[in-house]
Amino acid sequence: MNNGVRNGAEGAAPNPSSRRSDADHAPRRSPWRFVPFALLVVGGAACYAFGLPDYLSLTALVHHRETLSTYVDSYPLRAGSAFFAVYVAVVVFSIPAASVLTIFSGFLFGCITGGVIAIVAATLGSCLLFLAARGVLGDLLRPRAGRFLERLAKGFQRNAFLYLLILRLAPIFPFFIVNIAPAFFDVRLRTFAAATLIGIVPGTLAYAWLGRSLDDVIARSAATGGELTLSDFATRDISLGLAALALIAALPLAFKLIQSRRKTV
């Protein structure tokens, strides 16, 4: 009987060679996945070091609006391509100038054309930032994730499209935070791209439409003697309209949450 126990114990003992083989066959994450995110960090730091945000501020663009408008009239295709590239870089490097550029897209190219340029550029830049951050941030967060983050990750994975759509329609959080947050939770690229593309359309077109009245807003600001800010463009009607869109988008998510709770009761 002792022999039987010994044999059983020996049979249950793990084999060091099997451990080595399992480790050899385990998927290894390439260290090259850190390169895109590192390039974004270095590129963003370089943009701030060279003062790019100052050149893309509302004051600077207003000061050069006539020169920019003349260039667009003379070279529309070249100007549109340059504006598109700058907009993508602003989103990728998380420079807080997307709202200003969206207003100027409407001023320089018109509401529809400028809005389309801004929508496509913002979506492309967001996807590039999301892809660069997804592997790195996910690996850093998961080992430290607590119960709250685990529940949030599960909910985000179940309703990722609706979550993102609401965040895009209601600009409660900064744009770059919404670009990076889904990277923690293994959201699919097509889900992220679709929710971003659809969600930013109303707000982008609204800001591009406001850009058409840039000269009037500047005149009103000059009459009051105050400095021109983005709040001068945020009318009550636009704010109420975006809030209504966010509530409409939240209805399907609320309905799903109510259904899931009823099933668990």
mmCIF file of C-alpha atoms in Angstrom:
data_model
loop_
_atom_site.group_PDB
_atom_site.id
_atom_site.type_symbol
_atom_site.label_atom_id
_atom_site.label_comp_id
_atom_site.label_asym_id
_atom_site.label_seq_id
_atom_site.Cartn_x
_atom_site.Cartn_y
_atom_site.Cartn_z
ATOM 1 C CA MET A 1 0.000 0.000 0.000
ATOM 2 C CA ASN A 2 2.874 2.313 0.724
ATOM 3 C CA ASN A 3 4.178 1.628 -2.741
ATOM 4 C CA GLY A 4 0.797 2.562 -4.169
ATOM 5 C CA VAL A 5 0.750 5.862 -2.286
ATOM 6 C CA ARG A 6 4.306 6.644 -3.326
ATOM 7 C CA ASN A 7 3.577 5.845 -6.942
ATOM 8 C CA GLY A 8 0.440 7.981 -6.882
ATOM 9 C CA ALA A 9 2.279 10.865 -5.324
ATOM 10 C CA GLU A 10 5.062 10.553 -7.832
ATOM 11 C CA GLY A 11 2.560 10.436 -10.672
ATOM 12 C CA ALA A 12 0.850 13.613 -9.398
ATOM 13 C CA ALA A 13 4.102 15.515 -9.027
ATOM 14 C CA PRO A 14 4.688 18.048 -11.789
ATOM 15 C CA ASN A 15 7.317 17.235 -14.345
ATOM 16 C CA PRO A 16 9.973 19.948 -14.677
ATOM 17 C CA SER A 17 10.399 19.153 -18.349
ATOM 18 C CA SER A 18 6.658 19.652 -18.956
ATOM 19 C CA ARG A 19 6.878 23.026 -17.213
ATOM 20 C CA ARG A 20 9.711 24.058 -19.499
ATOM 21 C CA SER A 21 7.808 22.917 -22.554
ATOM 22 C CA ASP A 22 4.696 24.853 -21.492
ATOM 23 C CA ALA A 23 6.780 27.943 -20.941
ATOM 24 C CA ASP A 24 8.413 27.515 -24.318
ATOM 25 C CA HIS A 25 5.033 27.267 -26.055
ATOM 26 C CA ALA A 26 3.496 30.211 -24.141
ATOM 27 C CA PRO A 27 2.881 33.246 -26.354
ATOM 28 C CA ARG A 28 5.479 35.941 -25.927
ATOM 29 C CA ARG A 29 4.610 39.585 -26.432
ATOM 30 C CA SER A 30 7.128 41.356 -28.583
ATOM 31 C CA PRO A 31 8.884 44.325 -26.951
ATOM 32 C CA TRP A 32 8.397 46.169 -30.251
ATOM 33 C CA ARG A 33 4.806 46.850 -29.199
ATOM 34 C CA PHE A 34 6.150 49.635 -26.973
ATOM 35 C CA VAL A 35 7.723 51.463 -29.918
ATOM 36 C CA PRO A 36 4.559 53.135 -31.356
ATOM 37 C CA PHE A 37 3.466 54.422 -27.960
ATOM 38 C CA ALA A 38 7.002 55.622 -27.185
ATOM 39 C CA LEU A 39 7.058 57.483 -30.500
ATOM 40 C CA LEU A 40 3.772 59.159 -29.601
ATOM 41 C CA VAL A 41 5.137 60.269 -26.244
ATOM 42 C CA VAL A 42 8.345 61.594 -27.802
ATOM 43 C CA GLY A 43 6.441 63.261 -30.643
ATOM 44 C CA GLY A 44 4.003 64.892 -28.250
ATOM 45 C CA ALA A 45 6.852 66.171 -26.088
ATOM 46 C CA ALA A 46 8.561 67.586 -29.193
ATOM 47 C CA CYS A 47 5.366 69.371 -30.237
ATOM 48 C CA TYR A 48 5.119 71.079 -26.863
ATOM 49 C CA ALA A 49 8.842 71.839 -26.819
ATOM 50 C CA PHE A 50 8.608 73.646 -30.173
ATOM 51 C CA GLY A 51 5.470 75.513 -29.104
ATOM 52 C CA LEU A 52 3.058 73.958 -31.602
ATOM 53 C CA PRO A 53 0.025 74.458 -29.293
ATOM 54 C CA ASP A 54 0.725 78.197 -29.332
ATOM 55 C CA TYR A 55 0.499 78.275 -33.130
ATOM 56 C CA LEU A 56 -2.800 76.376 -33.013
ATOM 57 C CA SER A 57 -4.430 78.469 -30.319
ATOM 58 C CA LEU A 58 -7.633 80.359 -31.001
ATOM 59 C CA THR A 59 -5.841 83.704 -30.699
ATOM 60 C CA ALA A 60 -3.111 82.755 -33.178
ATOM 61 C CA LEU A 61 -5.507 81.344 -35.762
ATOM 62 C CA VAL A 62 -7.812 84.347 -35.491
ATOM 63 C CA HIS A 63 -4.835 86.626 -35.999
ATOM 64 C CA HIS A 64 -3.868 84.799 -39.215
ATOM 65 C CA ARG A 65 -7.381 84.025 -40.446
ATOM 66 C CA GLU A 66 -7.193 86.310 -43.485
ATOM 67 C CA THR A 67 -3.871 84.834 -44.624
ATOM 68 C CA LEU A 68 -5.212 81.306 -44.140
ATOM 69 C CA SER A 69 -8.422 82.104 -45.992
ATOM 70 C CA THR A 70 -6.478 83.564 -48.935
ATOM 71 C CA TYR A 71 -4.279 80.465 -49.109
ATOM 72 C CA VAL A 72 -7.316 78.184 -49.107
ATOM 73 C CA ASP A 73 -8.872 80.168 -51.949
ATOM 74 C CA SER A 74 -5.656 79.959 -53.981
ATOM 75 C CA TYR A 75 -4.711 76.325 -53.247
ATOM 76 C CA PRO A 76 -7.812 74.501 -51.975
ATOM 77 C CA LEU A 77 -6.512 70.936 -52.424
ATOM 78 C CA ARG A 78 -3.093 71.665 -50.931
ATOM 79 C CA ALA A 79 -4.646 73.594 -48.057
ATOM 80 C CA GLY A 80 -7.167 70.838 -47.352
ATOM 81 C CA SER A 81 -4.439 68.177 -47.296
ATOM 82 C CA ALA A 82 -2.254 70.253 -44.970
ATOM 83 C CA PHE A 83 -5.186 70.965 -42.662
ATOM 84 C CA PHE A 84 -6.056 67.248 -42.596
ATOM 85 C CA ALA A 85 -2.475 66.280 -41.688
ATOM 86 C CA VAL A 86 -2.286 68.897 -38.929
ATOM 87 C CA TYR A 87 -5.615 67.750 -37.500
ATOM 88 C CA VAL A 88 -4.485 64.109 -37.423
ATOM 89 C CA ALA A 89 -1.248 65.114 -35.667
ATOM 90 C CA VAL A 90 -3.192 67.154 -33.111
ATOM 91 C CA VAL A 91 -5.342 64.138 -32.214
ATOM 92 C CA VAL A 92 -2.483 61.618 -32.237
ATOM 93 C CA PHE A 93 -0.256 63.737 -30.011
ATOM 94 C CA SER A 94 -3.191 64.768 -27.770
ATOM 95 C CA ILE A 95 -2.753 68.501 -28.330
ATOM 96 C CA PRO A 96 -5.817 70.359 -26.972
ATOM 97 C CA ALA A 97 -6.639 72.148 -30.223
ATOM 98 C CA ALA A 98 -9.209 69.880 -31.895
ATOM 99 C CA SER A 99 -12.179 72.117 -31.054
ATOM 100 C CA VAL A 100 -10.402 75.198 -32.382
ATOM 101 C CA LEU A 101 -9.413 73.413 -35.581
ATOM 102 C CA THR A 102 -12.971 72.176 -36.056
ATOM 103 C CA ILE A 103 -14.287 75.731 -35.850
ATOM 104 C CA PHE A 104 -11.689 76.869 -38.351
ATOM 105 C CA SER A 105 -12.512 73.967 -40.661
ATOM 106 C CA GLY A 106 -15.968 75.471 -41.044
ATOM 107 C CA PHE A 107 -14.548 78.963 -41.464
ATOM 108 C CA LEU A 108 -11.972 77.974 -44.090
ATOM 109 C CA PHE A 109 -13.724 75.208 -46.041
ATOM 110 C CA GLY A 110 -17.408 75.616 -45.231
ATOM 111 C CA CYS A 111 -19.636 73.647 -42.897
ATOM 112 C CA ILE A 112 -19.970 70.447 -44.965
ATOM 113 C CA THR A 113 -16.505 70.182 -46.509
ATOM 114 C CA GLY A 114 -14.760 71.389 -43.376
ATOM 115 C CA GLY A 115 -16.868 69.115 -41.197
ATOM 116 C CA VAL A 116 -16.047 66.060 -43.330
ATOM 117 C CA ILE A 117 -12.328 66.845 -43.220
ATOM 118 C CA ALA A 118 -12.458 67.203 -39.435
ATOM 119 C CA ILE A 119 -14.531 64.025 -38.942
ATOM 120 C CA VAL A 120 -12.238 61.819 -41.035
ATOM 121 C CA ALA A 121 -9.070 63.335 -39.558
ATOM 122 C CA ALA A 122 -10.333 62.995 -35.979
ATOM 123 C CA THR A 123 -11.375 59.380 -36.551
ATOM 124 C CA LEU A 124 -8.048 58.454 -38.149
ATOM 125 C CA GLY A 125 -6.024 60.174 -35.440
ATOM 126 C CA SER A 126 -8.094 58.560 -32.698
ATOM 127 C CA CYS A 127 -7.626 55.088 -34.193
ATOM 128 C CA LEU A 128 -3.856 55.571 -34.489
ATOM 129 C CA LEU A 129 -3.622 56.678 -30.868
ATOM 130 C CA PHE A 130 -5.868 53.825 -29.762
ATOM 131 C CA LEU A 131 -3.773 51.213 -31.592
ATOM 132 C CA ALA A 132 -0.525 52.561 -30.173
ATOM 133 C CA ALA A 133 -1.864 52.597 -26.630
ATOM 134 C CA ARG A 134 -3.904 49.385 -26.636
ATOM 135 C CA GLY A 135 -1.183 46.786 -26.060
ATOM 136 C CA VAL A 136 0.968 48.849 -23.725
ATOM 137 C CA LEU A 137 -1.721 50.266 -21.443
ATOM 138 C CA GLY A 138 -3.623 46.998 -21.306
ATOM 139 C CA ASP A 139 -0.516 45.114 -20.158
ATOM 140 C CA LEU A 140 0.245 47.714 -17.506
ATOM 141 C CA LEU A 141 -3.288 47.853 -16.122
ATOM 142 C CA ARG A 142 -4.449 44.228 -16.011
ATOM 143 C CA PRO A 143 -1.963 42.985 -13.376
ATOM 144 C CA ARG A 144 -3.032 45.859 -11.100
ATOM 145 C CA ALA A 145 -6.749 45.777 -11.854
ATOM 146 C CA GLY A 146 -9.052 45.565 -8.845
ATOM 147 C CA ARG A 147 -12.641 44.399 -8.669
ATOM 148 C CA PHE A 148 -14.014 47.741 -9.821
ATOM 149 C CA LEU A 149 -11.821 47.809 -12.916
ATOM 150 C CA GLU A 150 -12.631 44.176 -13.657
ATOM 151 C CA ARG A 151 -16.364 44.912 -13.575
ATOM 152 C CA LEU A 152 -15.861 48.022 -15.667
ATOM 153 C CA ALA A 153 -13.849 46.038 -18.199
ATOM 154 C CA LYS A 154 -16.584 43.404 -18.487
ATOM 155 C CA GLY A 155 -19.268 46.042 -18.915
ATOM 156 C CA PHE A 156 -17.167 47.912 -21.446
ATOM 157 C CA GLN A 157 -16.642 44.745 -23.443
ATOM 158 C CA ARG A 158 -20.347 43.889 -23.424
ATOM 159 C CA ASN A 159 -21.528 47.363 -24.442
ATOM 160 C CA ALA A 160 -18.387 48.937 -25.869
ATOM 161 C CA PHE A 161 -20.119 50.511 -28.860
ATOM 162 C CA LEU A 162 -22.859 52.153 -26.780
ATOM 163 C CA TYR A 163 -20.415 53.300 -24.112
ATOM 164 C CA LEU A 164 -18.173 54.914 -26.675
ATOM 165 C CA LEU A 165 -21.077 56.391 -28.586
ATOM 166 C CA ILE A 166 -22.384 58.134 -25.470
ATOM 167 C CA LEU A 167 -18.934 59.432 -24.578
ATOM 168 C CA ARG A 168 -18.509 60.808 -28.091
ATOM 169 C CA LEU A 169 -21.945 62.403 -28.265
ATOM 170 C CA ALA A 170 -21.625 63.990 -24.831
ATOM 171 C CA PRO A 171 -18.190 65.621 -24.639
ATOM 172 C CA ILE A 172 -18.009 65.332 -20.855
ATOM 173 C CA PHE A 173 -14.444 64.044 -20.838
ATOM 174 C CA PRO A 174 -11.512 65.427 -22.848
ATOM 175 C CA PHE A 175 -11.193 63.980 -26.331
ATOM 176 C CA PHE A 176 -7.815 62.324 -25.728
ATOM 177 C CA ILE A 177 -9.085 60.524 -22.607
ATOM 178 C CA VAL A 178 -11.897 58.918 -24.595
ATOM 179 C CA ASN A 179 -9.302 57.883 -27.190
ATOM 180 C CA ILE A 180 -7.077 56.153 -24.635
ATOM 181 C CA ALA A 181 -9.615 54.730 -22.152
ATOM 182 C CA PRO A 182 -10.867 51.899 -24.426
ATOM 183 C CA ALA A 183 -7.251 50.732 -24.804
ATOM 184 C CA PHE A 184 -7.429 49.350 -21.254
ATOM 185 C CA PHE A 185 -10.282 46.984 -22.018
ATOM 186 C CA ASP A 186 -9.452 45.166 -25.284
ATOM 187 C CA VAL A 187 -12.050 47.005 -27.338
ATOM 188 C CA ARG A 188 -11.966 45.977 -30.991
ATOM 189 C CA LEU A 189 -10.637 48.475 -33.484
ATOM 190 C CA ARG A 190 -13.722 48.330 -35.699
ATOM 191 C CA THR A 191 -15.971 48.967 -32.687
ATOM 192 C CA PHE A 192 -13.822 51.884 -31.610
ATOM 193 C CA ALA A 193 -13.677 53.335 -35.132
ATOM 194 C CA ALA A 194 -17.410 52.976 -35.772
ATOM 195 C CA ALA A 195 -18.441 54.517 -32.446
ATOM 196 C CA THR A 196 -15.952 57.348 -32.916
ATOM 197 C CA LEU A 197 -17.001 58.082 -36.483
ATOM 198 C CA ILE A 198 -20.716 58.130 -35.686
ATOM 199 C CA GLY A 199 -20.406 59.784 -32.299
ATOM 200 C CA ILE A 200 -18.347 62.797 -33.359
ATOM 201 C CA VAL A 201 -20.489 63.697 -36.382
ATOM 202 C CA PRO A 202 -23.072 65.904 -34.568
ATOM 203 C CA GLY A 203 -20.574 67.832 -32.475
ATOM 204 C CA THR A 204 -18.091 68.263 -35.314
ATOM 205 C CA LEU A 205 -20.713 69.552 -37.745
ATOM 206 C CA ALA A 206 -22.056 71.863 -35.049
ATOM 207 C CA TYR A 207 -18.630 73.377 -34.405
ATOM 208 C CA ALA A 208 -17.940 73.614 -38.147
ATOM 209 C CA TRP A 209 -21.271 75.405 -38.573
ATOM 210 C CA LEU A 210 -20.305 77.814 -35.796
ATOM 211 C CA GLY A 211 -17.086 78.526 -37.676
ATOM 212 C CA ARG A 212 -19.073 80.158 -40.453
ATOM 213 C CA SER A 213 -19.932 82.998 -38.072
ATOM 214 C CA LEU A 214 -16.344 83.495 -36.907
ATOM 215 C CA ASP A 215 -16.193 87.121 -38.019
ATOM 216 C CA ASP A 216 -19.437 87.932 -36.176
ATOM 217 C CA VAL A 217 -18.201 86.291 -32.983
ATOM 218 C CA ILE A 218 -14.939 88.228 -33.216
ATOM 219 C CA ALA A 219 -16.857 91.472 -33.689
ATOM 220 C CA ARG A 220 -19.076 90.786 -30.654
ATOM 221 C CA SER A 221 -16.075 89.917 -28.526
ATOM 222 C CA ALA A 222 -14.282 93.092 -29.597
ATOM 223 C CA ALA A 223 -17.359 95.171 -28.799
ATOM 224 C CA THR A 224 -17.473 93.841 -25.247
ATOM 225 C CA GLY A 225 -13.751 94.350 -24.816
ATOM 226 C CA GLY A 226 -13.163 90.769 -23.706
ATOM 227 C CA GLU A 227 -10.738 88.184 -25.027
ATOM 228 C CA LEU A 228 -12.149 85.724 -27.567
ATOM 229 C CA THR A 229 -12.579 82.210 -26.119
ATOM 230 C CA LEU A 230 -14.237 78.959 -27.171
ATOM 231 C CA SER A 231 -17.141 79.705 -24.838
ATOM 232 C CA ASP A 232 -18.130 82.538 -27.190
ATOM 233 C CA PHE A 233 -19.012 79.896 -29.792
ATOM 234 C CA ALA A 234 -20.897 77.558 -27.446
ATOM 235 C CA THR A 235 -24.463 78.740 -27.850
ATOM 236 C CA ARG A 236 -27.279 77.442 -25.683
ATOM 237 C CA ASP A 237 -29.021 75.775 -28.625
ATOM 238 C CA ILE A 238 -25.905 73.822 -29.592
ATOM 239 C CA SER A 239 -25.321 72.669 -26.006
ATOM 240 C CA LEU A 240 -28.932 71.557 -25.558
ATOM 241 C CA GLY A 241 -28.891 69.741 -28.887
ATOM 242 C CA LEU A 242 -25.751 67.759 -28.016
ATOM 243 C CA ALA A 243 -27.159 66.913 -24.585
ATOM 244 C CA ALA A 244 -30.368 65.628 -26.194
ATOM 245 C CA LEU A 245 -28.360 63.434 -28.584
ATOM 246 C CA ALA A 246 -26.416 61.981 -25.663
ATOM 247 C CA LEU A 247 -29.636 61.124 -23.826
ATOM 248 C CA ILE A 248 -31.075 59.448 -26.912
ATOM 249 C CA ALA A 249 -27.905 57.380 -27.321
ATOM 250 C CA ALA A 250 -28.026 56.375 -23.649
ATOM 251 C CA LEU A 251 -31.545 54.923 -23.900
ATOM 252 C CA PRO A 252 -30.520 51.558 -25.469
ATOM 253 C CA LEU A 253 -27.779 51.117 -22.868
ATOM 254 C CA ALA A 254 -30.169 51.894 -20.023
ATOM 255 C CA PHE A 255 -32.693 49.444 -21.464
ATOM 256 C CA LYS A 256 -30.076 46.663 -21.602
ATOM 257 C CA LEU A 257 -28.966 47.342 -18.036
ATOM 258 C CA ILE A 258 -32.577 47.169 -16.788
ATOM 259 C CA GLN A 259 -33.104 43.885 -18.620
ATOM 260 C CA SER A 260 -29.917 42.360 -17.204
ATOM 261 C CA ARG A 261 -30.917 43.305 -13.653
ATOM 262 C CA ARG A 262 -34.365 41.779 -14.081
ATOM 263 C CA LYS A 263 -32.814 38.528 -15.220
ATOM 264 C CA THR A 264 -30.544 38.354 -12.185
ATOM 265 C CA VAL A 265 -33.390 39.018 -9.737
#
